[in-house]
Amino acid sequence: MNTQMKQRSTSESLTTGRERIMRRKHIFGPVQSHRLGRSLGIDLIPYKTCSYNCVYCECGETTIQTIERSIIIPENEVMEELRSTLSTSPQLDSVTFAGSGEPTLSLSLGNVIAMVKEEFPQYIISVLTNGSLLTRSDVREELMRADRVIPTLTSARQETFERIHRPHPSLSIDAIIAGMEEFRREYRGGIWLEIFIIPGVNTSEEELISLRDAITRINPDRVQLNTLDRPAPESWVQAASEAELNMVREILGREKVEIVNLSPSAPKSGTVPGEEKEMISAMLSRRPSTIEDIITATGMSGGEVAKILRDLENAGEIRSYRGTRGTFYSSSLPDEGDPKEEENH
Protein backbone atom coordinates (compact mmCIF):
# COMPACT_ATOMS: atom_id res chain seq x y z
CA MET A 1 0.00 0.00 0.00
CA ASN A 2 2.81 2.38 0.90
CA THR A 3 4.51 1.56 -2.40
CA GLN A 4 1.29 2.32 -4.31
CA MET A 5 0.87 5.62 -2.48
CA LYS A 6 4.49 6.55 -3.18
CA GLN A 7 4.08 5.71 -6.87
CA ARG A 8 0.86 7.75 -7.06
CA SER A 9 2.55 10.67 -5.31
CA THR A 10 5.49 10.52 -7.71
CA SER A 11 3.15 10.32 -10.70
CA GLU A 12 1.13 13.30 -9.47
CA SER A 13 4.32 15.29 -8.90
CA LEU A 14 5.56 14.57 -12.42
CA THR A 15 2.16 15.45 -13.89
CA THR A 16 2.12 18.75 -11.99
CA GLY A 17 5.64 19.50 -13.24
CA ARG A 18 4.67 18.72 -16.84
CA GLU A 19 1.55 20.89 -16.60
CA ARG A 20 3.61 23.79 -15.22
CA ILE A 21 6.14 23.37 -18.03
CA MET A 22 3.46 23.14 -20.70
CA ARG A 23 1.95 26.43 -19.56
CA ARG A 24 5.20 28.18 -20.47
CA LYS A 25 4.37 28.75 -24.10
CA HIS A 26 5.20 32.45 -24.24
CA ILE A 27 8.25 32.88 -22.00
CA PHE A 28 11.61 31.14 -22.23
CA GLY A 29 14.78 30.82 -20.25
CA PRO A 30 16.39 32.22 -18.24
CA VAL A 31 19.19 32.19 -20.82
CA GLN A 32 22.59 33.84 -20.66
CA SER A 33 22.61 36.78 -23.06
CA HIS A 34 25.89 38.31 -24.19
CA ARG A 35 24.29 41.77 -23.93
CA LEU A 36 21.87 41.47 -21.03
CA GLY A 37 23.25 38.83 -18.69
CA ARG A 38 20.78 36.34 -17.21
CA SER A 39 17.62 37.06 -19.17
CA LEU A 40 14.05 35.77 -19.05
CA GLY A 41 12.52 36.07 -22.51
CA ILE A 42 8.94 37.06 -23.31
CA ASP A 43 7.55 36.24 -26.76
CA LEU A 44 4.39 38.18 -27.64
CA ILE A 45 4.48 37.33 -31.35
CA PRO A 46 4.18 33.90 -33.02
CA TYR A 47 7.01 32.63 -35.18
CA LYS A 48 7.89 34.44 -37.47
CA THR A 49 5.87 37.67 -37.61
CA CYS A 50 7.88 40.81 -38.33
CA SER A 51 8.02 44.05 -40.27
CA TYR A 52 11.45 43.02 -41.58
CA ASN A 53 12.81 39.90 -43.27
CA CYS A 54 16.46 40.39 -42.34
CA VAL A 55 19.13 38.54 -44.28
CA TYR A 56 20.95 37.79 -41.00
CA CYS A 57 18.06 36.89 -38.66
CA GLU A 58 18.90 33.91 -36.45
CA CYS A 59 15.18 32.99 -36.33
CA GLY A 60 15.07 32.41 -40.10
CA GLU A 61 12.82 33.74 -42.86
CA THR A 62 9.83 35.93 -41.99
CA THR A 63 6.62 34.05 -42.70
CA ILE A 64 4.17 36.88 -41.90
CA GLN A 65 5.43 40.35 -42.83
CA THR A 66 3.28 43.17 -41.53
CA ILE A 67 3.28 46.60 -39.90
CA GLU A 68 -0.23 46.18 -38.46
CA ARG A 69 -0.39 45.85 -34.69
CA SER A 70 -2.75 43.29 -33.21
CA ILE A 71 -3.32 41.00 -30.22
CA ILE A 72 -2.34 37.61 -31.58
CA ILE A 73 -1.45 35.92 -28.29
CA PRO A 74 -3.91 36.51 -25.41
CA GLU A 75 -2.13 38.77 -22.93
CA ASN A 76 -3.73 37.01 -19.94
CA GLU A 77 -1.84 33.84 -20.92
CA VAL A 78 1.46 35.72 -20.99
CA MET A 79 0.71 37.43 -17.66
CA GLU A 80 -0.20 34.11 -16.03
CA GLU A 81 3.09 32.57 -17.12
CA LEU A 82 5.05 35.61 -15.95
CA ARG A 83 3.36 35.66 -12.54
CA SER A 84 4.01 31.94 -12.11
CA THR A 85 7.70 32.35 -12.92
CA LEU A 86 8.51 35.71 -11.33
CA SER A 87 6.69 34.87 -8.10
CA THR A 88 9.47 32.36 -7.40
CA SER A 89 11.94 35.31 -7.31
CA PRO A 90 14.41 34.00 -9.92
CA GLN A 91 17.79 35.72 -10.13
CA LEU A 92 17.61 37.77 -13.33
CA ASP A 93 19.51 40.64 -14.91
CA SER A 94 16.67 41.38 -17.33
CA VAL A 95 13.09 40.50 -18.19
CA THR A 96 13.33 40.81 -21.95
CA PHE A 97 10.69 41.24 -24.63
CA ALA A 98 12.20 39.45 -27.61
CA GLY A 99 11.69 36.02 -29.14
CA SER A 100 10.74 35.04 -32.68
CA GLY A 101 9.17 38.23 -34.03
CA GLU A 102 8.93 42.01 -33.60
CA PRO A 103 7.46 42.65 -30.11
CA THR A 104 6.09 46.12 -30.89
CA LEU A 105 3.63 44.50 -33.32
CA SER A 106 1.75 43.24 -30.27
CA LEU A 107 -0.95 45.48 -28.82
CA SER A 108 -0.36 43.65 -25.52
CA LEU A 109 3.13 45.11 -25.12
CA GLY A 110 2.22 48.09 -22.95
CA ASN A 111 -0.11 46.14 -20.66
CA VAL A 112 2.40 43.35 -20.05
CA ILE A 113 5.19 45.84 -19.34
CA ALA A 114 2.89 47.66 -16.90
CA MET A 115 2.00 44.40 -15.13
CA VAL A 116 5.65 43.48 -14.56
CA LYS A 117 6.55 46.98 -13.34
CA GLU A 118 3.62 47.09 -10.93
CA GLU A 119 3.78 43.55 -9.55
CA PHE A 120 7.51 42.80 -9.82
CA PRO A 121 9.24 46.20 -9.70
CA GLN A 122 12.58 44.66 -8.69
CA TYR A 123 13.20 43.46 -12.24
CA ILE A 124 14.74 45.44 -15.11
CA ILE A 125 12.67 45.36 -18.30
CA SER A 126 14.40 45.38 -21.68
CA VAL A 127 12.75 45.49 -25.10
CA LEU A 128 14.63 44.26 -28.17
CA THR A 129 13.09 45.88 -31.24
CA ASN A 130 14.01 46.53 -34.85
CA GLY A 131 12.80 50.11 -34.28
CA SER A 132 10.57 50.19 -37.34
CA LEU A 133 7.43 51.11 -35.37
CA LEU A 134 9.01 53.90 -33.31
CA THR A 135 7.43 56.19 -35.88
CA ARG A 136 4.14 55.53 -34.05
CA SER A 137 3.19 57.55 -30.98
CA ASP A 138 1.26 54.64 -29.44
CA VAL A 139 4.33 52.37 -29.62
CA ARG A 140 6.57 55.04 -28.10
CA GLU A 141 4.05 55.57 -25.29
CA GLU A 142 3.84 51.85 -24.47
CA LEU A 143 7.63 51.64 -24.23
CA MET A 144 7.89 54.47 -21.69
CA ARG A 145 7.80 52.16 -18.65
CA ALA A 146 10.55 49.86 -19.92
CA ASP A 147 13.97 50.38 -18.35
CA ARG A 148 15.87 49.75 -21.59
CA VAL A 149 14.89 49.84 -25.23
CA ILE A 150 17.35 48.28 -27.66
CA PRO A 151 16.55 49.17 -31.29
CA THR A 152 18.53 48.14 -34.36
CA LEU A 153 20.02 50.44 -36.99
CA THR A 154 22.22 48.97 -39.74
CA SER A 155 22.23 51.76 -42.30
CA ALA A 156 21.03 55.33 -42.78
CA ARG A 157 20.69 54.80 -46.53
CA GLN A 158 17.45 53.41 -48.02
CA GLU A 159 19.12 51.17 -50.59
CA THR A 160 21.29 49.43 -48.00
CA PHE A 161 18.45 49.34 -45.48
CA GLU A 162 16.33 47.45 -48.02
CA ARG A 163 19.14 45.06 -48.93
CA ILE A 164 19.79 44.08 -45.32
CA HIS A 165 16.30 44.12 -43.82
CA ARG A 166 14.04 43.44 -46.84
CA PRO A 167 11.42 45.51 -44.99
CA HIS A 168 7.70 45.95 -45.47
CA PRO A 169 7.44 48.14 -48.60
CA SER A 170 5.91 51.05 -46.68
CA LEU A 171 8.94 51.52 -44.44
CA SER A 172 11.45 54.34 -44.88
CA ILE A 173 14.75 54.49 -43.02
CA ASP A 174 14.56 58.30 -42.83
CA ALA A 175 11.19 58.05 -41.05
CA ILE A 176 12.50 55.32 -38.73
CA ILE A 177 15.50 57.41 -37.72
CA ALA A 178 13.18 60.37 -37.12
CA GLY A 179 11.04 58.09 -34.94
CA MET A 180 14.10 57.10 -32.92
CA GLU A 181 14.97 60.78 -32.48
CA GLU A 182 11.45 61.52 -31.26
CA PHE A 183 11.59 58.58 -28.87
CA ARG A 184 14.88 59.85 -27.45
CA ARG A 185 13.28 63.22 -26.70
CA GLU A 186 10.37 61.59 -24.87
CA TYR A 187 12.00 58.61 -23.15
CA ARG A 188 13.93 58.76 -19.86
CA GLY A 189 15.17 55.17 -19.83
CA GLY A 190 18.27 53.74 -21.48
CA ILE A 191 18.52 53.43 -25.25
CA TRP A 192 21.10 50.90 -26.44
CA LEU A 193 21.41 51.14 -30.20
CA GLU A 194 22.51 47.93 -31.93
CA ILE A 195 24.50 48.27 -35.15
CA PHE A 196 24.64 44.95 -36.99
CA ILE A 197 27.73 44.79 -39.21
CA ILE A 198 27.84 42.87 -42.50
CA PRO A 199 31.23 43.22 -44.23
CA GLY A 200 31.00 44.69 -47.72
CA VAL A 201 27.40 45.82 -47.22
CA ASN A 202 27.36 48.51 -44.52
CA THR A 203 31.09 48.95 -43.91
CA SER A 204 32.09 51.48 -46.58
CA GLU A 205 33.25 54.91 -45.46
CA GLU A 206 30.11 56.49 -46.95
CA GLU A 207 27.86 54.04 -45.06
CA LEU A 208 29.64 54.52 -41.75
CA ILE A 209 29.73 58.32 -41.95
CA SER A 210 25.97 58.41 -42.59
CA LEU A 211 25.48 55.98 -39.69
CA ARG A 212 27.60 58.19 -37.46
CA ASP A 213 25.46 61.20 -38.33
CA ALA A 214 22.28 59.25 -37.54
CA ILE A 215 23.72 58.08 -34.22
CA THR A 216 24.53 61.67 -33.30
CA ARG A 217 20.91 62.66 -34.00
CA ILE A 218 19.45 59.73 -32.03
CA ASN A 219 21.87 60.22 -29.11
CA PRO A 220 21.61 56.72 -27.58
CA ASP A 221 23.14 55.87 -24.22
CA ARG A 222 25.15 53.05 -25.78
CA VAL A 223 26.05 51.88 -29.26
CA GLN A 224 26.68 48.14 -29.53
CA LEU A 225 28.38 46.63 -32.57
CA ASN A 226 27.16 43.14 -33.36
CA THR A 227 27.77 40.65 -36.16
CA LEU A 228 26.77 37.19 -37.32
CA ASP A 229 26.98 34.49 -34.66
CA ARG A 230 24.56 31.85 -35.97
CA PRO A 231 23.55 30.61 -39.43
CA ALA A 232 21.77 33.27 -41.49
CA PRO A 233 18.87 32.78 -43.93
CA GLU A 234 21.13 34.05 -46.73
CA SER A 235 24.40 32.17 -47.16
CA TRP A 236 26.27 35.24 -48.48
CA VAL A 237 26.00 37.00 -45.12
CA GLN A 238 29.35 36.84 -43.38
CA ALA A 239 30.58 37.72 -39.92
CA ALA A 240 32.81 40.74 -39.39
CA SER A 241 36.28 40.04 -38.08
CA GLU A 242 37.61 41.69 -34.94
CA ALA A 243 39.73 43.98 -37.12
CA GLU A 244 36.68 45.02 -39.15
CA LEU A 245 34.65 45.70 -36.02
CA ASN A 246 37.47 47.83 -34.62
CA MET A 247 37.64 49.77 -37.90
CA VAL A 248 33.90 50.45 -37.69
CA ARG A 249 34.30 51.53 -34.08
CA GLU A 250 37.05 53.98 -35.04
CA ILE A 251 34.90 55.64 -37.71
CA LEU A 252 31.79 55.78 -35.56
CA GLY A 253 33.82 57.21 -32.71
CA ARG A 254 34.97 55.36 -29.60
CA GLU A 255 32.74 57.18 -27.11
CA LYS A 256 29.74 55.04 -26.14
CA VAL A 257 30.58 52.46 -28.85
CA GLU A 258 31.29 48.91 -27.71
CA ILE A 259 31.83 45.60 -29.47
CA VAL A 260 29.43 42.99 -28.13
CA ASN A 261 31.09 40.08 -26.38
CA LEU A 262 29.90 36.97 -28.19
CA SER A 263 31.42 34.54 -25.70
CA PRO A 264 30.03 35.15 -22.21
CA SER A 265 31.21 32.98 -19.35
CA ALA A 266 28.90 30.11 -18.50
CA PRO A 267 26.66 30.70 -15.48
CA LYS A 268 25.72 28.17 -12.89
CA SER A 269 22.77 26.13 -14.01
CA GLY A 270 19.44 27.49 -12.82
CA THR A 271 17.38 24.64 -14.23
CA VAL A 272 15.16 22.40 -12.17
CA PRO A 273 15.74 18.65 -12.67
CA GLY A 274 13.32 17.32 -15.30
CA GLU A 275 12.90 20.71 -17.01
CA GLU A 276 16.18 20.76 -18.96
CA LYS A 277 14.72 19.11 -22.06
CA GLU A 278 11.82 21.56 -22.19
CA MET A 279 14.18 24.53 -21.75
CA ILE A 280 16.49 23.38 -24.55
CA SER A 281 13.54 22.59 -26.83
CA ALA A 282 12.15 26.09 -26.23
CA MET A 283 15.55 27.66 -27.02
CA LEU A 284 15.89 25.72 -30.27
CA SER A 285 12.37 26.65 -31.37
CA ARG A 286 13.53 30.28 -31.46
CA ARG A 287 17.12 30.16 -32.68
CA PRO A 288 19.67 27.64 -33.96
CA SER A 289 22.36 26.84 -31.38
CA THR A 290 25.46 24.73 -30.99
CA ILE A 291 26.15 22.56 -27.96
CA GLU A 292 28.52 25.29 -26.76
CA ASP A 293 25.78 27.93 -27.10
CA ILE A 294 23.41 25.82 -24.99
CA ILE A 295 26.05 25.12 -22.35
CA THR A 296 26.76 28.85 -22.08
CA ALA A 297 23.07 29.73 -21.88
CA THR A 298 22.07 27.10 -19.33
CA GLY A 299 25.20 26.29 -17.34
CA MET A 300 24.53 22.57 -17.93
CA SER A 301 27.35 20.11 -18.56
CA GLY A 302 28.30 19.09 -22.08
CA GLY A 303 27.28 15.52 -21.41
CA GLU A 304 23.82 16.55 -20.19
CA VAL A 305 23.25 18.75 -23.22
CA ALA A 306 24.50 16.13 -25.70
CA LYS A 307 22.20 13.46 -24.26
CA ILE A 308 19.13 15.73 -24.44
CA LEU A 309 19.97 16.75 -28.02
CA ARG A 310 20.29 13.09 -29.03
CA ASP A 311 16.90 12.32 -27.49
CA LEU A 312 15.23 15.28 -29.21
CA GLU A 313 16.81 14.45 -32.58
CA ASN A 314 15.90 10.75 -32.34
CA ALA A 315 12.32 11.79 -31.57
CA GLY A 316 12.27 13.98 -34.69
CA GLU A 317 11.74 17.17 -32.67
CA ILE A 318 14.94 18.89 -33.85
CA ARG A 319 17.41 18.65 -36.72
CA SER A 320 21.16 19.13 -36.84
CA TYR A 321 23.27 20.56 -39.63
CA ARG A 322 26.81 21.74 -40.14
CA GLY A 323 27.91 25.36 -40.06
CA THR A 324 31.48 26.59 -40.06
CA ARG A 325 31.26 27.25 -36.30
CA GLY A 326 30.19 23.66 -35.67
CA THR A 327 27.02 21.58 -35.58
CA PHE A 328 23.82 23.57 -35.09
CA TYR A 329 20.53 22.25 -33.75
CA SER A 330 17.17 23.78 -34.56
CA SER A 331 13.45 23.12 -34.57
CA SER A 332 12.35 26.57 -35.78
CA LEU A 333 13.42 26.36 -39.40
CA PRO A 334 10.97 25.39 -42.17
CA ASP A 335 10.76 21.72 -43.09
CA GLU A 336 11.26 22.40 -46.77
CA GLY A 337 14.76 21.23 -47.62
CA ASP A 338 17.86 21.45 -45.47
CA PRO A 339 18.80 24.59 -43.53
CA LYS A 340 21.40 26.78 -45.16
CA GLU A 341 24.86 26.48 -43.71
CA GLU A 342 26.64 29.28 -41.95
CA GLU A 343 29.27 30.71 -44.27
CA ASN A 344 31.88 32.43 -42.16
CA HIS A 345 32.10 32.45 -38.39
Coordinates of C-alpha atoms in Angstrom, one line a residue:
M1 CA 0.0 0.0 0.0
N2 CA 2.8 2.4 0.9
T3 CA 4.5 1.6 -2.4
Q4 CA 1.3 2.3 -4.3
M5 CA 0.9 5.6 -2.5
K6 CA 4.5 6.5 -3.2
Q7 CA 4.1 5.7 -6.9
R8 CA 0.9 7.7 -7.1
S9 CA 2.5 10.7 -5.3
T10 CA 5.5 10.5 -7.7
S11 CA 3.2 10.3 -10.7
E12 CA 1.1 13.3 -9.5
S13 CA 4.3 15.3 -8.9
L14 CA 5.6 14.6 -12.4
T15 CA 2.2 15.4 -13.9
T16 CA 2.1 18.8 -12.0
G17 CA 5.6 19.5 -13.2
R18 CA 4.7 18.7 -16.8
E19 CA 1.5 20.9 -16.6
R20 CA 3.6 23.8 -15.2
I21 CA 6.1 23.4 -18.0
M22 CA 3.5 23.1 -20.7
R23 CA 2.0 26.4 -19.6
R24 CA 5.2 28.2 -20.5
K25 CA 4.4 28.8 -24.1
H26 CA 5.2 32.4 -24.2
I27 CA 8.2 32.9 -22.0
F28 CA 11.6 31.1 -22.2
G29 CA 14.8 30.8 -20.2
P30 CA 16.4 32.2 -18.2
V31 CA 19.2 32.2 -20.8
Q32 CA 22.6 33.8 -20.7
S33 CA 22.6 36.8 -23.1
H34 CA 25.9 38.3 -24.2
R35 CA 24.3 41.8 -23.9
L36 CA 21.9 41.5 -21.0
G37 CA 23.2 38.8 -18.7
R38 CA 20.8 36.3 -17.2
S39 CA 17.6 37.1 -19.2
L40 CA 14.0 35.8 -19.0
G41 CA 12.5 36.1 -22.5
I42 CA 8.9 37.1 -23.3
D43 CA 7.6 36.2 -26.8
L44 CA 4.4 38.2 -27.6
I45 CA 4.5 37.3 -31.4
P46 CA 4.2 33.9 -33.0
Y47 CA 7.0 32.6 -35.2
K48 CA 7.9 34.4 -37.5
T49 CA 5.9 37.7 -37.6
C50 CA 7.9 40.8 -38.3
S51 CA 8.0 44.1 -40.3
Y52 CA 11.4 43.0 -41.6
N53 CA 12.8 39.9 -43.3
C54 CA 16.5 40.4 -42.3
V55 CA 19.1 38.5 -44.3
Y56 CA 20.9 37.8 -41.0
C57 CA 18.1 36.9 -38.7
E58 CA 18.9 33.9 -36.5
C59 CA 15.2 33.0 -36.3
G60 CA 15.1 32.4 -40.1
E61 CA 12.8 33.7 -42.9
T62 CA 9.8 35.9 -42.0
T63 CA 6.6 34.0 -42.7
I64 CA 4.2 36.9 -41.9
Q65 CA 5.4 40.4 -42.8
T66 CA 3.3 43.2 -41.5
I67 CA 3.3 46.6 -39.9
E68 CA -0.2 46.2 -38.5
R69 CA -0.4 45.9 -34.7
S70 CA -2.8 43.3 -33.2
I71 CA -3.3 41.0 -30.2
I72 CA -2.3 37.6 -31.6
I73 CA -1.4 35.9 -28.3
P74 CA -3.9 36.5 -25.4
E75 CA -2.1 38.8 -22.9
N76 CA -3.7 37.0 -19.9
E77 CA -1.8 33.8 -20.9
V78 CA 1.5 35.7 -21.0
M79 CA 0.7 37.4 -17.7
E80 CA -0.2 34.1 -16.0
E81 CA 3.1 32.6 -17.1
L82 CA 5.0 35.6 -15.9
R83 CA 3.4 35.7 -12.5
S84 CA 4.0 31.9 -12.1
T85 CA 7.7 32.3 -12.9
L86 CA 8.5 35.7 -11.3
S87 CA 6.7 34.9 -8.1
T88 CA 9.5 32.4 -7.4
S89 CA 11.9 35.3 -7.3
P90 CA 14.4 34.0 -9.9
Q91 CA 17.8 35.7 -10.1
L92 CA 17.6 37.8 -13.3
D93 CA 19.5 40.6 -14.9
S94 CA 16.7 41.4 -17.3
V95 CA 13.1 40.5 -18.2
T96 CA 13.3 40.8 -22.0
F97 CA 10.7 41.2 -24.6
A98 CA 12.2 39.5 -27.6
G99 CA 11.7 36.0 -29.1
S100 CA 10.7 35.0 -32.7
G101 CA 9.2 38.2 -34.0
E102 CA 8.9 42.0 -33.6
P103 CA 7.5 42.6 -30.1
T104 CA 6.1 46.1 -30.9
L105 CA 3.6 44.5 -33.3
S106 CA 1.7 43.2 -30.3
L107 CA -1.0 45.5 -28.8
S108 CA -0.4 43.6 -25.5
L109 CA 3.1 45.1 -25.1
G110 CA 2.2 48.1 -22.9
N111 CA -0.1 46.1 -20.7
V112 CA 2.4 43.3 -20.1
I113 CA 5.2 45.8 -19.3
A114 CA 2.9 47.7 -16.9
M115 CA 2.0 44.4 -15.1
V116 CA 5.6 43.5 -14.6
K117 CA 6.6 47.0 -13.3
E118 CA 3.6 47.1 -10.9
E119 CA 3.8 43.6 -9.6
F120 CA 7.5 42.8 -9.8
P121 CA 9.2 46.2 -9.7
Q122 CA 12.6 44.7 -8.7
Y123 CA 13.2 43.5 -12.2
I124 CA 14.7 45.4 -15.1
I125 CA 12.7 45.4 -18.3
S126 CA 14.4 45.4 -21.7
V127 CA 12.8 45.5 -25.1
L128 CA 14.6 44.3 -28.2
T129 CA 13.1 45.9 -31.2
N130 CA 14.0 46.5 -34.8
G131 CA 12.8 50.1 -34.3
S132 CA 10.6 50.2 -37.3
L133 CA 7.4 51.1 -35.4
L134 CA 9.0 53.9 -33.3
T135 CA 7.4 56.2 -35.9
R136 CA 4.1 55.5 -34.0
S137 CA 3.2 57.6 -31.0
D138 CA 1.3 54.6 -29.4
V139 CA 4.3 52.4 -29.6
R140 CA 6.6 55.0 -28.1
E141 CA 4.0 55.6 -25.3
E142 CA 3.8 51.8 -24.5
L143 CA 7.6 51.6 -24.2
M144 CA 7.9 54.5 -21.7
R145 CA 7.8 52.2 -18.6
A146 CA 10.5 49.9 -19.9
D147 CA 14.0 50.4 -18.4
R148 CA 15.9 49.8 -21.6
V149 CA 14.9 49.8 -25.2
I150 CA 17.4 48.3 -27.7
P151 CA 16.5 49.2 -31.3
T152 CA 18.5 48.1 -34.4
L153 CA 20.0 50.4 -37.0
T154 CA 22.2 49.0 -39.7
S155 CA 22.2 51.8 -42.3
A156 CA 21.0 55.3 -42.8
R157 CA 20.7 54.8 -46.5
Q158 CA 17.5 53.4 -48.0
E159 CA 19.1 51.2 -50.6
T160 CA 21.3 49.4 -48.0
F161 CA 18.5 49.3 -45.5
E162 CA 16.3 47.5 -48.0
R163 CA 19.1 45.1 -48.9
I164 CA 19.8 44.1 -45.3
H165 CA 16.3 44.1 -43.8
R166 CA 14.0 43.4 -46.8
P167 CA 11.4 45.5 -45.0
H168 CA 7.7 45.9 -45.5
P169 CA 7.4 48.1 -48.6
S170 CA 5.9 51.0 -46.7
L171 CA 8.9 51.5 -44.4
S172 CA 11.5 54.3 -44.9
I173 CA 14.8 54.5 -43.0
D174 CA 14.6 58.3 -42.8
A175 CA 11.2 58.0 -41.1
I176 CA 12.5 55.3 -38.7
I177 CA 15.5 57.4 -37.7
A178 CA 13.2 60.4 -37.1
G179 CA 11.0 58.1 -34.9
M180 CA 14.1 57.1 -32.9
E181 CA 15.0 60.8 -32.5
E182 CA 11.5 61.5 -31.3
F183 CA 11.6 58.6 -28.9
R184 CA 14.9 59.8 -27.4
R185 CA 13.3 63.2 -26.7
E186 CA 10.4 61.6 -24.9
Y187 CA 12.0 58.6 -23.1
R188 CA 13.9 58.8 -19.9
G189 CA 15.2 55.2 -19.8
G190 CA 18.3 53.7 -21.5
I191 CA 18.5 53.4 -25.3
W192 CA 21.1 50.9 -26.4
L193 CA 21.4 51.1 -30.2
E194 CA 22.5 47.9 -31.9
I195 CA 24.5 48.3 -35.1
F196 CA 24.6 45.0 -37.0
I197 CA 27.7 44.8 -39.2
I198 CA 27.8 42.9 -42.5
P199 CA 31.2 43.2 -44.2
G200 CA 31.0 44.7 -47.7
V201 CA 27.4 45.8 -47.2
N202 CA 27.4 48.5 -44.5
T203 CA 31.1 48.9 -43.9
S204 CA 32.1 51.5 -46.6
E205 CA 33.2 54.9 -45.5
E206 CA 30.1 56.5 -46.9
E207 CA 27.9 54.0 -45.1
L208 CA 29.6 54.5 -41.8
I209 CA 29.7 58.3 -41.9
S210 CA 26.0 58.4 -42.6
L211 CA 25.5 56.0 -39.7
R212 CA 27.6 58.2 -37.5
D213 CA 25.5 61.2 -38.3
A214 CA 22.3 59.2 -37.5
I215 CA 23.7 58.1 -34.2
T216 CA 24.5 61.7 -33.3
R217 CA 20.9 62.7 -34.0
I218 CA 19.5 59.7 -32.0
N219 CA 21.9 60.2 -29.1
P220 CA 21.6 56.7 -27.6
D221 CA 23.1 55.9 -24.2
R222 CA 25.1 53.1 -25.8
V223 CA 26.0 51.9 -29.3
Q224 CA 26.7 48.1 -29.5
L225 CA 28.4 46.6 -32.6
N226 CA 27.2 43.1 -33.4
T227 CA 27.8 40.7 -36.2
L228 CA 26.8 37.2 -37.3
D229 CA 27.0 34.5 -34.7
R230 CA 24.6 31.9 -36.0
P231 CA 23.6 30.6 -39.4
A232 CA 21.8 33.3 -41.5
P233 CA 18.9 32.8 -43.9
E234 CA 21.1 34.1 -46.7
S235 CA 24.4 32.2 -47.2
W236 CA 26.3 35.2 -48.5
V237 CA 26.0 37.0 -45.1
Q238 CA 29.4 36.8 -43.4
A239 CA 30.6 37.7 -39.9
A240 CA 32.8 40.7 -39.4
S241 CA 36.3 40.0 -38.1
E242 CA 37.6 41.7 -34.9
A243 CA 39.7 44.0 -37.1
E244 CA 36.7 45.0 -39.2
L245 CA 34.6 45.7 -36.0
N246 CA 37.5 47.8 -34.6
M247 CA 37.6 49.8 -37.9
V248 CA 33.9 50.4 -37.7
R249 CA 34.3 51.5 -34.1
E250 CA 37.0 54.0 -35.0
I251 CA 34.9 55.6 -37.7
L252 CA 31.8 55.8 -35.6
G253 CA 33.8 57.2 -32.7
R254 CA 35.0 55.4 -29.6
E255 CA 32.7 57.2 -27.1
K256 CA 29.7 55.0 -26.1
V257 CA 30.6 52.5 -28.9
E258 CA 31.3 48.9 -27.7
I259 CA 31.8 45.6 -29.5
V260 CA 29.4 43.0 -28.1
N261 CA 31.1 40.1 -26.4
L262 CA 29.9 37.0 -28.2
S263 CA 31.4 34.5 -25.7
P264 CA 30.0 35.1 -22.2
S265 CA 31.2 33.0 -19.4
A266 CA 28.9 30.1 -18.5
P267 CA 26.7 30.7 -15.5
K268 CA 25.7 28.2 -12.9
S269 CA 22.8 26.1 -14.0
G270 CA 19.4 27.5 -12.8
T271 CA 17.4 24.6 -14.2
V272 CA 15.2 22.4 -12.2
P273 CA 15.7 18.6 -12.7
G274 CA 13.3 17.3 -15.3
E275 CA 12.9 20.7 -17.0
E276 CA 16.2 20.8 -19.0
K277 CA 14.7 19.1 -22.1
E278 CA 11.8 21.6 -22.2
M279 CA 14.2 24.5 -21.8
I280 CA 16.5 23.4 -24.6
S281 CA 13.5 22.6 -26.8
A282 CA 12.2 26.1 -26.2
M283 CA 15.6 27.7 -27.0
L284 CA 15.9 25.7 -30.3
S285 CA 12.4 26.7 -31.4
R286 CA 13.5 30.3 -31.5
R287 CA 17.1 30.2 -32.7
P288 CA 19.7 27.6 -34.0
S289 CA 22.4 26.8 -31.4
T290 CA 25.5 24.7 -31.0
I291 CA 26.1 22.6 -28.0
E292 CA 28.5 25.3 -26.8
D293 CA 25.8 27.9 -27.1
I294 CA 23.4 25.8 -25.0
I295 CA 26.1 25.1 -22.3
T296 CA 26.8 28.8 -22.1
A297 CA 23.1 29.7 -21.9
T298 CA 22.1 27.1 -19.3
G299 CA 25.2 26.3 -17.3
M300 CA 24.5 22.6 -17.9
S301 CA 27.4 20.1 -18.6
G302 CA 28.3 19.1 -22.1
G303 CA 27.3 15.5 -21.4
E304 CA 23.8 16.6 -20.2
V305 CA 23.2 18.8 -23.2
A306 CA 24.5 16.1 -25.7
K307 CA 22.2 13.5 -24.3
I308 CA 19.1 15.7 -24.4
L309 CA 20.0 16.8 -28.0
R310 CA 20.3 13.1 -29.0
D311 CA 16.9 12.3 -27.5
L312 CA 15.2 15.3 -29.2
E313 CA 16.8 14.5 -32.6
N314 CA 15.9 10.8 -32.3
A315 CA 12.3 11.8 -31.6
G316 CA 12.3 14.0 -34.7
E317 CA 11.7 17.2 -32.7
I318 CA 14.9 18.9 -33.8
R319 CA 17.4 18.6 -36.7
S320 CA 21.2 19.1 -36.8
Y321 CA 23.3 20.6 -39.6
R322 CA 26.8 21.7 -40.1
G323 CA 27.9 25.4 -40.1
T324 CA 31.5 26.6 -40.1
R325 CA 31.3 27.2 -36.3
G326 CA 30.2 23.7 -35.7
T327 CA 27.0 21.6 -35.6
F328 CA 23.8 23.6 -35.1
Y329 CA 20.5 22.2 -33.7
S330 CA 17.2 23.8 -34.6
S331 CA 13.4 23.1 -34.6
S332 CA 12.4 26.6 -35.8
L333 CA 13.4 26.4 -39.4
P334 CA 11.0 25.4 -42.2
D335 CA 10.8 21.7 -43.1
E336 CA 11.3 22.4 -46.8
G337 CA 14.8 21.2 -47.6
D338 CA 17.9 21.5 -45.5
P339 CA 18.8 24.6 -43.5
K340 CA 21.4 26.8 -45.2
E341 CA 24.9 26.5 -43.7
E342 CA 26.6 29.3 -42.0
E343 CA 29.3 30.7 -44.3
N344 CA 31.9 32.4 -42.2
H345 CA 32.1 32.5 -38.4

